[in-house]
PDB file of C-alpha atoms in Angstrom:
ATOM      1  CA  THR A   1      -0.087  -0.046   0.186  1.00  0.00           C
ATOM      2  CA  ASP A   2       0.983   3.528   0.205  1.00  0.00           C
ATOM      3  CA  ARG A   3       1.716   3.909   3.488  1.00  0.00           C
ATOM      4  CA  PHE A   4       4.740   2.106   2.927  1.00  0.00           C
ATOM      5  CA  SER A   5       6.014   3.682   0.578  1.00  0.00           C
ATOM      6  CA  LYS A   6       6.839   6.378   2.972  1.00  0.00           C
ATOM      7  CA  VAL A   7       8.896   4.304   5.476  1.00  0.00           C
ATOM      8  CA  GLY A   8      12.291   5.459   5.053  1.00  0.00           C
ATOM      9  CA  SER A   9      12.121   9.007   4.020  1.00  0.00           C
ATOM     10  CA  LEU A  10      10.902  11.897   6.413  1.00  0.00           C
ATOM     11  CA  PRO A  11       7.029  12.162   6.066  1.00  0.00           C
ATOM     12  CA  LYS A  12       5.195  14.862   5.334  1.00  0.00           C
ATOM     13  CA  LEU A  13       3.335  15.913   8.733  1.00  0.00           C
ATOM     14  CA  GLU A  14      -0.016  17.720   8.871  1.00  0.00           C
ATOM     15  CA  ARG A  15      -1.776  19.595  11.770  1.00  0.00           C
ATOM     16  CA  ARG A  16      -4.735  16.871  11.879  1.00  0.00           C
ATOM     17  CA  ASP A  17      -7.644  16.249  14.854  1.00  0.00           C
ATOM     18  CA  ILE A  18      -6.174  13.283  16.876  1.00  0.00           C
ATOM     19  CA  VAL A  19      -9.612  12.338  17.959  1.00  0.00           C
ATOM     20  CA  LYS A  20     -11.547  11.992  14.325  1.00  0.00           C
ATOM     21  CA  GLU A  21      -8.330   9.871  12.752  1.00  0.00           C
ATOM     22  CA  THR A  22      -8.051   7.798  15.524  1.00  0.00           C
ATOM     23  CA  LYS A  23     -12.151   6.915  15.623  1.00  0.00           C
ATOM     24  CA  GLU A  24     -12.036   6.020  11.964  1.00  0.00           C
ATOM     25  CA  SER A  25      -8.803   3.370  12.478  1.00  0.00           C
ATOM     26  CA  TYR A  26     -11.221   2.083  14.923  1.00  0.00           C
ATOM     27  CA  THR A  27     -13.818   2.446  12.781  1.00  0.00           C
ATOM     28  CA  TYR A  28     -11.962   0.492   9.766  1.00  0.00           C
ATOM     29  CA  LEU A  29     -10.375  -2.300  12.460  1.00  0.00           C
ATOM     30  CA  LYS A  30     -13.785  -2.890  14.290  1.00  0.00           C
ATOM     31  CA  SER A  31     -15.332  -3.491  10.873  1.00  0.00           C
ATOM     32  CA  ARG A  32     -13.047  -6.133  10.001  1.00  0.00           C
ATOM     33  CA  THR A  33     -12.610  -7.959  13.304  1.00  0.00           C
ATOM     34  CA  SER A  34     -14.531 -11.315  14.987  1.00  0.00           C
ATOM     35  CA  ASP A  35     -17.465 -10.384  16.682  1.00  0.00           C
ATOM     36  CA  LEU A  36     -15.731 -12.253  19.670  1.00  0.00           C
ATOM     37  CA  ILE A  37     -13.860  -9.176  20.361  1.00  0.00           C
ATOM     38  CA  ASN A  38     -15.373  -6.486  21.707  1.00  0.00           C
ATOM     39  CA  PHE A  39     -14.477  -2.763  21.532  1.00  0.00           C
ATOM     40  CA  ASP A  40     -14.916  -0.105  23.625  1.00  0.00           C
ATOM     41  CA  LEU A  41     -13.903   3.905  22.293  1.00  0.00           C
ATOM     42  CA  ASP A  42     -12.997   6.368  25.230  1.00  0.00           C
ATOM     43  CA  THR A  43     -13.046  10.016  23.397  1.00  0.00           C
ATOM     44  CA  PRO A  44     -13.027  13.601  24.258  1.00  0.00           C
ATOM     45  CA  ASN A  45     -15.781  15.798  22.812  1.00  0.00           C
ATOM     46  CA  GLU A  46     -13.822  18.037  21.490  1.00  0.00           C
ATOM     47  CA  SER A  47     -11.193  18.428  18.836  1.00  0.00           C
ATOM     48  CA  LEU A  48      -7.450  17.366  19.686  1.00  0.00           C
ATOM     49  CA  TYR A  49      -4.655  18.464  17.187  1.00  0.00           C
ATOM     50  CA  VAL A  50      -1.022  17.029  16.238  1.00  0.00           C
ATOM     51  CA  GLU A  51       0.782  17.550  13.717  1.00  0.00           C
ATOM     52  CA  CYS A  52       1.222  13.670  12.604  1.00  0.00           C
ATOM     53  CA  ASN A  53       1.269  11.952   9.182  1.00  0.00           C
ATOM     54  CA  PRO A  54      -1.907  10.402   8.607  1.00  0.00           C
ATOM     55  CA  GLN A  55      -1.528   7.169   7.211  1.00  0.00           C
ATOM     56  CA  LEU A  56       1.672   6.125   9.331  1.00  0.00           C
ATOM     57  CA  LEU A  57      -0.378   7.494  12.578  1.00  0.00           C
ATOM     58  CA  SER A  58      -2.714   5.342  11.680  1.00  0.00           C
ATOM     59  CA  TRP A  59      -0.777   2.012  10.548  1.00  0.00           C
ATOM     60  CA  THR A  60       0.455   2.324  14.056  1.00  0.00           C
ATOM     61  CA  ILE A  61      -2.419   2.049  15.742  1.00  0.00           C
ATOM     62  CA  GLU A  62      -3.871  -0.521  13.788  1.00  0.00           C
ATOM     63  CA  ASN A  63      -0.544  -2.560  14.707  1.00  0.00           C
ATOM     64  CA  LEU A  64      -1.245  -1.599  18.432  1.00  0.00           C
ATOM     65  CA  VAL A  65      -4.590  -2.712  18.123  1.00  0.00           C
ATOM     66  CA  LYS A  66      -4.095  -6.317  15.777  1.00  0.00           C
ATOM     67  CA  ASN A  67      -1.382  -7.085  18.362  1.00  0.00           C
ATOM     68  CA  ALA A  68      -3.302  -6.755  21.061  1.00  0.00           C
ATOM     69  CA  ILE A  69      -6.433  -8.732  19.704  1.00  0.00           C
ATOM     70  CA  ASP A  70      -3.507 -11.537  18.876  1.00  0.00           C
ATOM     71  CA  ALA A  71      -2.566 -11.537  22.597  1.00  0.00           C
ATOM     72  CA  MET A  72      -6.501 -12.118  23.411  1.00  0.00           C
ATOM     73  CA  LYS A  73      -6.202 -15.229  21.063  1.00  0.00           C
ATOM     74  CA  GLY A  74      -9.224 -13.946  19.214  1.00  0.00           C
ATOM     75  CA  LYS A  75     -11.283 -13.268  21.940  1.00  0.00           C
ATOM     76  CA  GLY A  76     -11.354 -10.541  24.658  1.00  0.00           C
ATOM     77  CA  ASN A  77     -11.740  -6.776  24.872  1.00  0.00           C
ATOM     78  CA  VAL A  78     -10.196  -4.199  23.314  1.00  0.00           C
ATOM     79  CA  SER A  79     -10.378  -0.425  24.340  1.00  0.00           C
ATOM     80  CA  VAL A  80      -8.919   2.941  22.971  1.00  0.00           C
ATOM     81  CA  LYS A  81      -8.923   5.694  25.217  1.00  0.00           C
ATOM     82  CA  ILE A  82      -8.098   9.122  24.211  1.00  0.00           C
ATOM     83  CA  PHE A  83      -7.486  12.106  26.341  1.00  0.00           C
ATOM     84  CA  PRO A  84      -4.871  15.203  27.010  1.00  0.00           C
ATOM     85  CA  LYS A  85      -2.799  15.615  29.551  1.00  0.00           C
ATOM     86  CA  ASP A  86      -0.744  18.339  29.598  1.00  0.00           C
ATOM     87  CA  LYS A  87       0.601  19.719  26.428  1.00  0.00           C
ATOM     88  CA  TYR A  88       0.076  16.152  24.906  1.00  0.00           C
ATOM     89  CA  VAL A  89      -2.765  13.562  23.702  1.00  0.00           C
ATOM     90  CA  ASN A  90      -2.446  10.329  25.069  1.00  0.00           C
ATOM     91  CA  ILE A  91      -3.838   7.223  23.192  1.00  0.00           C
ATOM     92  CA  ASN A  92      -4.269   4.274  25.258  1.00  0.00           C
ATOM     93  CA  ILE A  93      -4.948   0.231  23.608  1.00  0.00           C
ATOM     94  CA  THR A  94      -5.667  -1.963  26.348  1.00  0.00           C
ATOM     95  CA  ASP A  95      -6.318  -5.483  25.773  1.00  0.00           C
ATOM     96  CA  THR A  96      -7.308  -8.214  28.490  1.00  0.00           C
ATOM     97  CA  GLY A  97      -4.948 -10.635  26.634  1.00  0.00           C
ATOM     98  CA  LYS A  98      -1.721 -12.883  28.267  1.00  0.00           C
ATOM     99  CA  GLY A  99      -0.104  -9.635  29.401  1.00  0.00           C
ATOM    100  CA  LEU A 100       4.152  -8.998  29.643  1.00  0.00           C
ATOM    101  CA  PRO A 101       6.301  -9.370  32.210  1.00  0.00           C
ATOM    102  CA  LYS A 102       8.086  -6.099  33.233  1.00  0.00           C
ATOM    103  CA  ALA A 103      11.134  -7.129  31.895  1.00  0.00           C
ATOM    104  CA  LEU A 104       9.890  -6.625  28.331  1.00  0.00           C
ATOM    105  CA  TYR A 105       8.537  -3.914  28.219  1.00  0.00           C
ATOM    106  CA  ARG A 106      11.308  -2.090  26.698  1.00  0.00           C
ATOM    107  CA  LYS A 107      12.439  -5.734  24.501  1.00  0.00           C
ATOM    108  CA  VAL A 108       9.330  -5.761  22.691  1.00  0.00           C
ATOM    109  CA  PHE A 109      10.268  -2.808  20.478  1.00  0.00           C
ATOM    110  CA  GLU A 110      13.143  -4.661  19.677  1.00  0.00           C
ATOM    111  CA  PRO A 111      13.287  -5.344  16.202  1.00  0.00           C
ATOM    112  CA  GLY A 112      13.128  -9.141  15.683  1.00  0.00           C
ATOM    113  CA  PHE A 113      11.320  -9.690  19.134  1.00  0.00           C
ATOM    114  CA  THR A 114       8.083 -11.895  19.011  1.00  0.00           C
ATOM    115  CA  SER A 115       6.053 -13.704  21.239  1.00  0.00           C
ATOM    116  CA  LYS A 116       4.036 -15.036  17.948  1.00  0.00           C
ATOM    117  CA  LYS A 117       4.581 -18.700  16.358  1.00  0.00           C
ATOM    118  CA  ARG A 118       4.746 -16.412  13.174  1.00  0.00           C
ATOM    119  CA  GLY A 119       5.693 -13.090  12.082  1.00  0.00           C
ATOM    120  CA  TRP A 120       8.832 -11.243  11.834  1.00  0.00           C
ATOM    121  CA  GLY A 121       9.023  -9.051  15.246  1.00  0.00           C
ATOM    122  CA  LEU A 122       9.092  -5.924  13.298  1.00  0.00           C
ATOM    123  CA  GLY A 123       5.833  -4.216  13.933  1.00  0.00           C
ATOM    124  CA  LEU A 124       6.258  -2.798  17.229  1.00  0.00           C
ATOM    125  CA  SER A 125      10.059  -1.342  16.180  1.00  0.00           C
ATOM    126  CA  LEU A 126       8.421  -0.139  12.999  1.00  0.00           C
ATOM    127  CA  ALA A 127       5.652   1.948  15.290  1.00  0.00           C
ATOM    128  CA  LYS A 128       8.468   3.132  17.701  1.00  0.00           C
ATOM    129  CA  ARG A 129       9.949   4.509  14.884  1.00  0.00           C
ATOM    130  CA  ILE A 130       7.068   6.579  13.390  1.00  0.00           C
ATOM    131  CA  VAL A 131       6.193   7.505  16.774  1.00  0.00           C
ATOM    132  CA  GLU A 132       9.292   9.041  17.988  1.00  0.00           C
ATOM    133  CA  GLU A 133      11.217   9.461  15.718  1.00  0.00           C
ATOM    134  CA  TYR A 134       9.011  11.147  12.378  1.00  0.00           C
ATOM    135  CA  HIS A 135       6.532  12.762  15.392  1.00  0.00           C
ATOM    136  CA  ASN A 136       8.671  13.536  18.021  1.00  0.00           C
ATOM    137  CA  GLY A 137       6.059  11.244  20.009  1.00  0.00           C
ATOM    138  CA  LYS A 138       6.709   8.548  22.909  1.00  0.00           C
ATOM    139  CA  ILE A 139       5.229   5.063  22.870  1.00  0.00           C
ATOM    140  CA  ARG A 140       5.321   2.565  25.600  1.00  0.00           C
ATOM    141  CA  VAL A 141       3.891  -0.192  27.352  1.00  0.00           C
ATOM    142  CA  LEU A 142       2.581   1.975  30.306  1.00  0.00           C
ATOM    143  CA  SER A 143       1.389  -1.698  32.423  1.00  0.00           C
ATOM    144  CA  SER A 144       0.839  -5.111  31.995  1.00  0.00           C
ATOM    145  CA  GLU A 145      -0.357  -7.921  34.244  1.00  0.00           C
ATOM    146  CA  ILE A 146      -0.067 -11.288  33.745  1.00  0.00           C
ATOM    147  CA  GLY A 147      -3.302 -13.366  32.373  1.00  0.00           C
ATOM    148  CA  LYS A 148      -5.147 -10.062  32.467  1.00  0.00           C
ATOM    149  CA  GLY A 149      -4.078  -7.629  30.152  1.00  0.00           C
ATOM    150  CA  THR A 150      -1.797  -5.085  28.655  1.00  0.00           C
ATOM    151  CA  THR A 151      -2.037  -1.145  28.223  1.00  0.00           C
ATOM    152  CA  MET A 152       0.628   0.550  25.719  1.00  0.00           C
ATOM    153  CA  GLN A 153       0.108   4.125  25.359  1.00  0.00           C
ATOM    154  CA  ILE A 154       1.386   6.587  22.471  1.00  0.00           C
ATOM    155  CA  SER A 155       1.616  10.223  23.313  1.00  0.00           C
ATOM    156  CA  LEU A 156       2.199  13.215  20.847  1.00  0.00           C
ATOM    157  CA  ARG A 157       2.420  17.181  21.567  1.00  0.00           C
ATOM    158  CA  MET A 158      -0.583  18.974  21.008  1.00  0.00           C
ATOM    159  CA  VAL A 159      -0.742  21.872  18.579  1.00  0.00           C
ATOM    160  CA  PRO A 160      -3.064  24.809  19.025  1.00  0.00           C
TER     161      PRO A 160
END
């Protein structure tokens, strides 16, 4: 797709409403996911603007949601919450999957790391590059509990 032709070169950033952009990614994913996955979207009523590349940022959110679904083995709850904090917008993606030990919180972003039987282990390393290098944001494992689930967080600086 067009999104991957952008990886490697510096992407063009545009002022976008992150609430609207995330809702679009969420709607797209929900329509293509099993009914065994319960989705919850919690967003503010107001628009929150960031400088972003919409294609790369939507790919990143989709990747985090797909990882959440994989961690739940196709059945459970995924919640996406967007909220402002100080000068940032946080996007939290929470699942009811298998969880991660604290020792892996940073390691999951290394190229080649995977806990899946299939895949290359590149999704989260690419997501980190997109968020941190291209968008000057932060991505991290906010919290995780074995057998209960994980919350991933993207933080991006708001613009007026």
